[in-house]
Coordinates of C-alpha atoms and ligand atoms in Angstrom, one line a residue:
M178 CA -11.8 46.0 9.4
S179 CA -15.5 45.3 8.6
S180 CA -18.2 46.5 11.1
A181 CA -18.8 42.7 12.4
A182 CA -14.7 42.4 13.1
S183 CA -15.2 45.9 14.2
V184 CA -18.1 44.8 16.6
L185 CA -16.4 41.8 17.9
E186 CA -12.9 43.7 18.2
R187 CA -15.2 46.5 21.4
C188 CA -16.5 43.3 22.9
A189 CA -13.1 41.7 23.3
R190 CA -11.7 45.2 25.0
L191 CA -14.9 45.3 27.0
G192 CA -14.0 41.3 27.8
G193 CA -11.2 42.3 29.6
I194 CA -12.8 44.9 32.0
S195 CA -13.6 42.9 34.9
E196 CA -13.3 43.5 38.8
E197 CA -11.7 40.3 39.1
P198 CA -8.4 39.3 37.1
G199 CA -8.5 35.8 35.0
R200 CA -12.9 36.1 35.3
L201 CA -15.3 38.3 33.7
V202 CA -17.0 40.0 36.5
R203 CA -18.5 43.3 35.9
R204 CA -21.4 44.3 38.3
Y205 CA -23.4 47.3 38.6
A206 CA -22.3 50.9 40.1
T207 CA -18.4 48.9 40.3
P208 CA -15.0 50.5 39.7
A209 CA -15.4 47.7 36.5
M210 CA -18.6 49.7 34.9
R211 CA -16.9 52.8 35.5
E212 CA -14.3 52.1 33.4
A213 CA -17.0 49.9 30.3
N214 CA -19.0 52.8 30.5
D215 CA -16.3 54.9 30.1
L216 CA -14.7 53.1 27.3
V217 CA -18.1 52.6 25.5
A218 CA -18.9 56.4 25.8
G219 CA -15.7 57.3 23.7
W220 CA -17.2 55.1 21.1
M221 CA -20.2 56.5 20.9
R222 CA -18.7 60.0 20.6
D223 CA -16.7 58.6 17.9
A224 CA -20.0 57.6 16.3
G225 CA -20.9 61.5 16.2
L226 CA -23.5 60.8 19.5
H227 CA -24.1 63.0 22.4
V228 CA -23.5 61.2 25.1
H229 CA -24.9 61.3 29.3
E230 CA -25.5 59.3 32.2
D231 CA -28.4 58.7 33.5
A232 CA -29.0 58.7 37.3
A233 CA -29.0 55.1 37.3
G234 CA -26.1 55.1 36.0
N235 CA -27.4 54.2 32.3
L236 CA -25.1 54.9 29.5
V237 CA -26.6 56.5 26.3
G238 CA -25.7 58.1 23.5
R239 CA -28.3 60.3 21.3
R240 CA -28.4 61.1 17.9
D241 CA -30.9 64.0 17.5
G242 CA -33.9 64.2 15.2
P243 CA -37.1 65.4 14.3
G244 CA -40.3 64.1 16.6
K245 CA -39.7 60.4 18.4
T246 CA -37.1 58.5 19.4
L247 CA -35.8 55.0 19.0
L248 CA -34.3 53.7 21.5
L249 CA -31.8 50.8 20.5
G250 CA -29.6 48.8 23.1
S251 CA -28.7 46.4 26.0
H252 CA -26.4 46.2 29.1
L253 CA -23.1 46.4 29.8
D254 CA -23.0 44.4 33.3
T255 CA -22.0 40.3 32.9
V256 CA -23.2 37.6 35.8
I257 CA -19.9 36.2 37.4
D258 CA -17.1 34.4 35.0
A259 CA -19.7 35.4 32.2
G260 CA -19.2 35.8 28.5
R261 CA -18.6 38.7 26.3
Y262 CA -21.4 38.8 24.3
D263 CA -24.4 38.7 26.9
G264 CA -25.3 42.6 26.6
P265 CA -22.7 44.4 25.0
L266 CA -23.1 43.1 21.9
G267 CA -26.8 45.0 21.6
V268 CA -24.6 48.2 22.7
V269 CA -21.8 48.1 20.7
G270 CA -23.5 46.6 17.8
A271 CA -26.1 49.4 17.6
I272 CA -23.5 52.0 17.7
A273 CA -21.9 49.8 14.8
V274 CA -25.4 50.4 12.8
L275 CA -25.4 54.2 13.2
E276 CA -22.3 54.7 12.3
R277 CA -23.8 53.4 9.0
F278 CA -25.9 56.1 8.9
W279 CA -23.8 59.4 10.1
D280 CA -24.5 61.2 6.3
R281 CA -27.9 60.1 6.0
A282 CA -31.1 61.7 7.4
L283 CA -33.6 59.7 9.2
P284 CA -37.2 61.3 10.7
F285 CA -36.1 60.2 14.4
A286 CA -34.0 60.8 16.9
V287 CA -31.8 57.5 18.3
E288 CA -30.5 56.5 21.1
V289 CA -28.2 53.7 22.3
V290 CA -28.8 52.6 25.7
G291 CA -26.0 50.8 27.6
F292 CA -28.0 49.7 30.6
A293 CA -26.1 49.6 34.2
D294 CA -27.7 46.7 35.6
E295 CA -29.8 43.6 33.8
E296 CA -28.3 40.8 35.3
G297 CA -28.4 41.6 39.3
V298 CA -25.8 39.8 40.8
R299 CA -25.1 43.0 42.8
Y300 CA -28.7 43.5 44.9
P301 CA -31.1 41.1 45.1
T302 CA -33.2 42.8 42.3
A303 CA -32.8 42.6 38.6
F304 CA -33.6 45.2 35.7
L305 CA -32.6 48.3 37.5
G306 CA -31.3 50.2 34.4
S307 CA -34.4 49.8 32.5
S308 CA -36.6 49.9 35.5
A309 CA -35.3 53.3 35.7
L310 CA -36.0 54.3 32.2
A311 CA -39.6 53.0 33.3
G312 CA -40.3 55.1 35.8
R313 CA -40.5 51.6 38.0
F314 CA -37.4 51.9 39.9
A315 CA -38.7 51.3 43.5
P316 CA -37.2 53.5 46.1
G317 CA -37.0 51.4 48.4
W318 CA -34.4 49.8 46.2
L319 CA -31.3 52.4 47.1
D320 CA -31.1 51.0 50.8
L321 CA -30.7 47.1 49.3
R322 CA -27.0 45.8 50.6
D323 CA -24.4 44.1 48.1
A324 CA -22.3 41.2 50.1
E325 CA -20.3 44.0 51.7
G326 CA -22.6 45.7 53.4
T327 CA -22.8 48.7 50.5
T328 CA -26.5 50.0 49.9
M329 CA -26.9 51.0 46.6
A330 CA -27.2 54.5 47.4
E331 CA -23.9 54.7 48.4
A332 CA -22.2 52.4 45.3
L333 CA -24.3 54.4 43.1
R334 CA -23.1 57.7 44.8
A335 CA -19.4 56.3 44.3
F336 CA -20.2 55.6 40.5
G337 CA -21.7 59.4 40.1
G338 CA -25.1 58.3 39.6
D339 CA -27.4 60.4 41.4
P340 CA -30.1 58.1 43.8
G341 CA -32.1 61.4 44.3
A342 CA -32.6 61.9 41.1
I343 CA -33.7 58.1 40.3
A344 CA -36.9 59.2 38.6
S345 CA -35.5 61.9 36.5
A346 CA -33.9 59.0 34.0
A347 CA -37.8 57.6 33.8
R348 CA -39.3 58.3 30.0
R349 CA -42.1 59.4 29.1
P350 CA -44.0 56.6 26.3
E351 CA -45.3 59.2 24.0
D352 CA -41.7 60.7 23.5
L353 CA -40.2 57.1 22.4
L354 CA -41.1 55.0 18.9
A355 CA -39.9 51.9 20.0
Y356 CA -37.0 49.9 21.8
C357 CA -35.5 47.1 19.8
E358 CA -32.5 44.9 21.0
L359 CA -29.9 42.9 19.6
H360 CA -28.7 39.9 21.7
I361 CA -27.0 36.6 21.3
E362 CA -29.7 33.8 21.7
Q363 CA -28.5 32.1 24.9
G364 CA -29.7 28.7 23.3
P365 CA -29.2 26.3 20.8
V366 CA -32.3 27.2 18.6
L367 CA -31.1 28.5 16.0
E368 CA -28.0 26.3 15.1
R369 CA -30.0 23.7 15.2
R370 CA -32.3 25.5 12.5
G371 CA -28.7 26.3 10.8
A372 CA -30.0 30.4 10.9
P373 CA -27.6 33.2 11.7
V374 CA -30.5 35.5 13.0
G375 CA -34.2 35.0 14.7
I376 CA -36.8 37.6 15.5
V377 CA -38.2 37.4 19.1
T378 CA -42.0 36.5 19.4
T379 CA -42.3 36.2 23.0
I380 CA -40.3 36.8 25.8
T381 CA -41.4 33.9 28.5
G382 CA -43.0 34.6 31.0
Q383 CA -41.7 32.7 35.0
T384 CA -42.3 31.8 38.2
H385 CA -40.3 31.3 41.0
A386 CA -40.9 29.9 44.3
E387 CA -39.3 28.2 47.4
V388 CA -40.8 24.1 48.2
C389 CA -39.4 22.9 51.6
F390 CA -40.0 19.2 52.7
R391 CA -40.0 18.7 56.7
G392 CA -40.2 15.3 58.1
E393 CA -38.1 14.2 60.6
A394 CA -34.6 13.2 60.8
G395 CA -33.0 10.3 62.5
H396 CA -30.4 7.6 63.3
A397 CA -29.3 6.2 59.8
G398 CA -29.0 3.3 61.1
T399 CA -31.3 2.2 63.8
V400 CA -34.8 3.5 62.3
P401 CA -36.5 0.8 59.7
M402 CA -37.0 2.1 56.3
N403 CA -40.8 2.1 56.6
A404 CA -40.8 4.2 59.7
R405 CA -39.0 7.0 58.2
R406 CA -40.1 10.9 56.8
D407 CA -37.5 11.3 55.2
A408 CA -37.5 15.1 53.6
L409 CA -34.7 14.4 50.6
A410 CA -36.4 10.9 49.5
A411 CA -40.0 13.3 49.5
A412 CA -37.9 16.1 47.4
A413 CA -36.3 13.9 45.1
E414 CA -39.9 11.9 44.1
W415 CA -41.0 15.9 43.6
M416 CA -38.0 16.4 41.8
L417 CA -38.9 13.5 38.8
A418 CA -42.8 14.5 38.8
A419 CA -41.6 18.4 38.0
E420 CA -39.8 17.1 35.1
A421 CA -42.6 15.0 34.4
V422 CA -45.2 18.0 34.5
A423 CA -42.5 20.3 32.2
R424 CA -42.8 17.4 29.5
R425 CA -46.4 16.8 29.6
R426 CA -46.8 20.5 28.0
Q427 CA -44.8 21.5 24.9
G428 CA -42.1 24.1 25.5
T429 CA -42.7 24.0 29.0
V430 CA -39.4 24.2 30.9
A431 CA -39.4 23.4 35.1
T432 CA -36.2 23.5 37.1
V433 CA -34.7 22.5 40.6
G434 CA -31.6 24.8 40.8
R435 CA -30.8 24.5 44.2
I436 CA -31.4 22.3 47.1
G437 CA -30.5 22.5 50.7
V438 CA -30.0 19.5 53.4
E439 CA -30.7 19.4 57.1
P440 CA -28.7 18.6 59.0
G441 CA -27.0 17.0 56.3
A442 CA -24.7 14.4 57.5
R443 CA -24.1 11.1 56.2
N444 CA -25.3 9.4 59.2
V445 CA -28.5 11.4 59.9
I446 CA -31.8 11.1 58.0
P447 CA -32.8 14.1 56.2
G448 CA -35.2 16.3 58.4
V449 CA -35.5 19.4 55.9
A450 CA -35.0 19.4 52.3
R451 CA -35.7 22.8 50.9
M452 CA -35.5 23.6 47.5
T453 CA -36.2 26.2 44.4
I454 CA -38.2 26.1 41.6
D455 CA -38.5 27.9 38.0
V456 CA -41.1 27.9 35.9
R457 CA -41.3 29.1 32.3
H458 CA -43.6 29.0 29.3
T459 CA -44.6 31.7 26.4
S460 CA -48.4 31.0 27.6
N461 CA -49.1 32.8 31.2
A462 CA -52.3 30.2 31.0
V463 CA -49.8 27.5 30.4
R464 CA -47.3 28.4 33.5
R465 CA -50.1 28.5 35.8
E466 CA -51.4 25.3 35.4
A467 CA -48.2 23.7 35.1
I468 CA -48.1 25.7 38.5
A469 CA -50.9 24.0 39.9
D470 CA -50.0 20.9 38.8
L471 CA -46.5 20.8 40.6
R472 CA -47.7 21.9 43.9
A473 CA -50.6 19.7 43.9
E474 CA -48.1 16.8 43.0
A475 CA -45.9 18.4 46.2
Q476 CA -49.2 17.4 48.4
R477 CA -50.2 13.9 46.5
I478 CA -46.1 13.1 47.3
A479 CA -45.8 14.4 51.1
A480 CA -49.3 13.1 52.3
G481 CA -48.0 9.7 50.8
R482 CA -44.8 10.3 52.9
E483 CA -46.0 11.7 56.2
V484 CA -44.5 14.7 55.7
D485 CA -45.2 18.4 55.2
M486 CA -45.3 21.0 52.9
D487 CA -44.4 24.6 52.4
W488 CA -45.0 25.9 49.3
E489 CA -43.4 29.7 49.3
A490 CA -44.5 31.8 46.3
H491 CA -41.2 34.3 45.0
G492 CA -43.1 35.9 42.3
E493 CA -43.6 35.5 38.8
T494 CA -43.5 38.1 35.5
A495 CA -46.0 37.7 33.0
A496 CA -44.7 37.1 29.3
V497 CA -44.3 39.3 27.3
P498 CA -45.1 39.6 23.4
T499 CA -42.7 41.5 21.5
S500 CA -44.5 44.2 19.0
P501 CA -46.0 42.1 15.4
D502 CA -45.5 45.0 13.3
L503 CA -42.0 45.4 14.5
A504 CA -41.8 41.7 14.3
D505 CA -42.3 41.5 10.5
R506 CA -40.6 44.3 9.9
L507 CA -37.5 42.7 11.6
A508 CA -38.3 39.4 9.3
D509 CA -38.9 41.8 6.5
A510 CA -35.3 43.1 6.7
V511 CA -33.8 39.0 7.3
E512 CA -35.2 38.2 4.1
A513 CA -34.1 40.9 2.5
A514 CA -30.6 40.3 3.6
G515 CA -31.1 37.0 2.0
H516 CA -32.1 34.5 5.1
P517 CA -35.1 32.4 6.1
P518 CA -36.8 35.2 8.7
E519 CA -37.1 32.5 11.9
R520 CA -39.1 33.0 14.9
L521 CA -38.5 31.9 18.3
P522 CA -39.2 32.8 21.8
S523 CA -36.5 33.4 24.3
G524 CA -36.5 32.0 27.5
A525 CA -34.1 34.1 28.8
G526 CA -35.5 37.4 30.7
H527 CA -34.3 40.5 28.9
D528 CA -34.6 44.8 29.2
A529 CA -36.9 44.4 26.8
V530 CA -39.2 43.1 29.1
T531 CA -39.4 46.7 31.5
M532 CA -39.2 48.6 28.1
S533 CA -42.3 46.7 27.2
S534 CA -44.0 48.9 29.6
L535 CA -43.3 52.0 28.3
T536 CA -43.3 51.2 24.4
D537 CA -43.3 48.5 21.8
V538 CA -40.1 46.4 21.9
A539 CA -38.5 44.1 19.1
M540 CA -35.6 41.6 19.9
L541 CA -33.0 40.1 17.1
F542 CA -30.9 37.4 17.9
V543 CA -27.8 36.3 16.8
R544 CA -26.8 32.8 16.9
C545 CA -24.6 31.8 19.3
E546 CA -22.2 28.8 19.7
R547 CA -23.9 25.5 21.2
G548 CA -26.4 28.0 22.9
I549 CA -24.1 28.6 25.3
S550 CA -24.0 31.3 27.6
H551 CA -23.3 33.0 31.2
N552 CA -20.0 31.3 30.3
P553 CA -16.5 32.2 29.5
A554 CA -17.2 29.6 26.4
E555 CA -19.9 32.3 24.9
A556 CA -19.4 32.5 21.2
V557 CA -20.5 34.2 18.1
A558 CA -19.3 34.2 14.8
E559 CA -18.4 37.2 12.4
A560 CA -20.9 36.3 9.5
D561 CA -23.4 36.0 11.8
V562 CA -22.8 39.3 13.4
A563 CA -22.4 41.0 10.3
V564 CA -25.9 39.6 9.3
A565 CA -27.2 41.1 12.4
L566 CA -26.0 44.2 11.6
D567 CA -27.4 44.4 8.2
V568 CA -30.5 43.6 9.3
L569 CA -30.9 46.4 12.2
E570 CA -29.6 49.0 9.3
R571 CA -32.3 47.5 6.9
F572 CA -34.7 47.6 10.3
V573 CA -33.9 51.3 11.1
G574 CA -34.3 52.3 7.3
D575 CA -37.4 51.0 6.9
L576 CA -38.7 52.2 10.1
A577 CA -37.8 55.9 8.8
Ligands
ZN143 ZN1 -28.2 39.5 28.4

């Protein structure tokens, strides 16, 4: 079997390890994650790696070497009703690349990391695994509870981790050479360009907020149209304005993903409409300008309709550029493999965001069918995975 075929076969096996029958769900520190870590640990040992799990539950396979350590990897947890490649492809692919170096010396150590939580599905915080490596795991997170009321500390202890020793998972920047992550694109750009792989330039910054319009609930039959303070109508007008604000700025994406209406009855004028907004751009300045415009539009619409508007900021993450030097090395490797070195930003967040606080980061995207991800229909072509493995092998050889 080719190594690409073997990678796909392993992703399929991991795709069968789920908390629920019939769909793929593998959240942080669950028995399904235990099973996945154990399976991948076996593959790591077969590849000659020394395996250990850190206190946060991250799986690490190490190939010793002199000097600093090159980190490769991605995450082994999934969203609910996930596809089988988002995350595991980067872990299984890295093991396959190291198998090609089994009889070759390298002037550095290499570790493959399977992060225990990237998606943040079980607890209301994401990137738990890479945060532990980056020394940014907040002790207070251990008290967070999942939907069943289990604290993170309890879950981690049951998993075999050590909540009291999370700090020991932190790495020292001076020990690290770089972090390189292989991941499916999760968008349609490479497919449109006809390229099997692409080099990530920047991981976009994000702003999240909750926007609430408050008008007055009233009888749907008796209050005339010109006397209404309809919160949902204000929200609808603002959603279209948000779309226009994003379209005015090349590369901006703005999404209202959830909306709640109160009281929410057929015969009652909506008194409250509450929605989330998610805005992303590769430039922090452009993203902040878009946010300022979105707030101004919300105020203008609220004033015109005599409703109140509340803007509750839910945090932001800055855009993270990948290392230009590592990106150039990946581009050289892609060209050497006979393909155009396509470069593109990542609209999704990745473990590389957190890892960038620790060391230089690089990301290689693999084309995925119709850009679909976070969906069981997620698909990659074996030929594209073969290109990605060749590129990573050249990249590692070039760093040597
Ligand atoms: Zn992912």
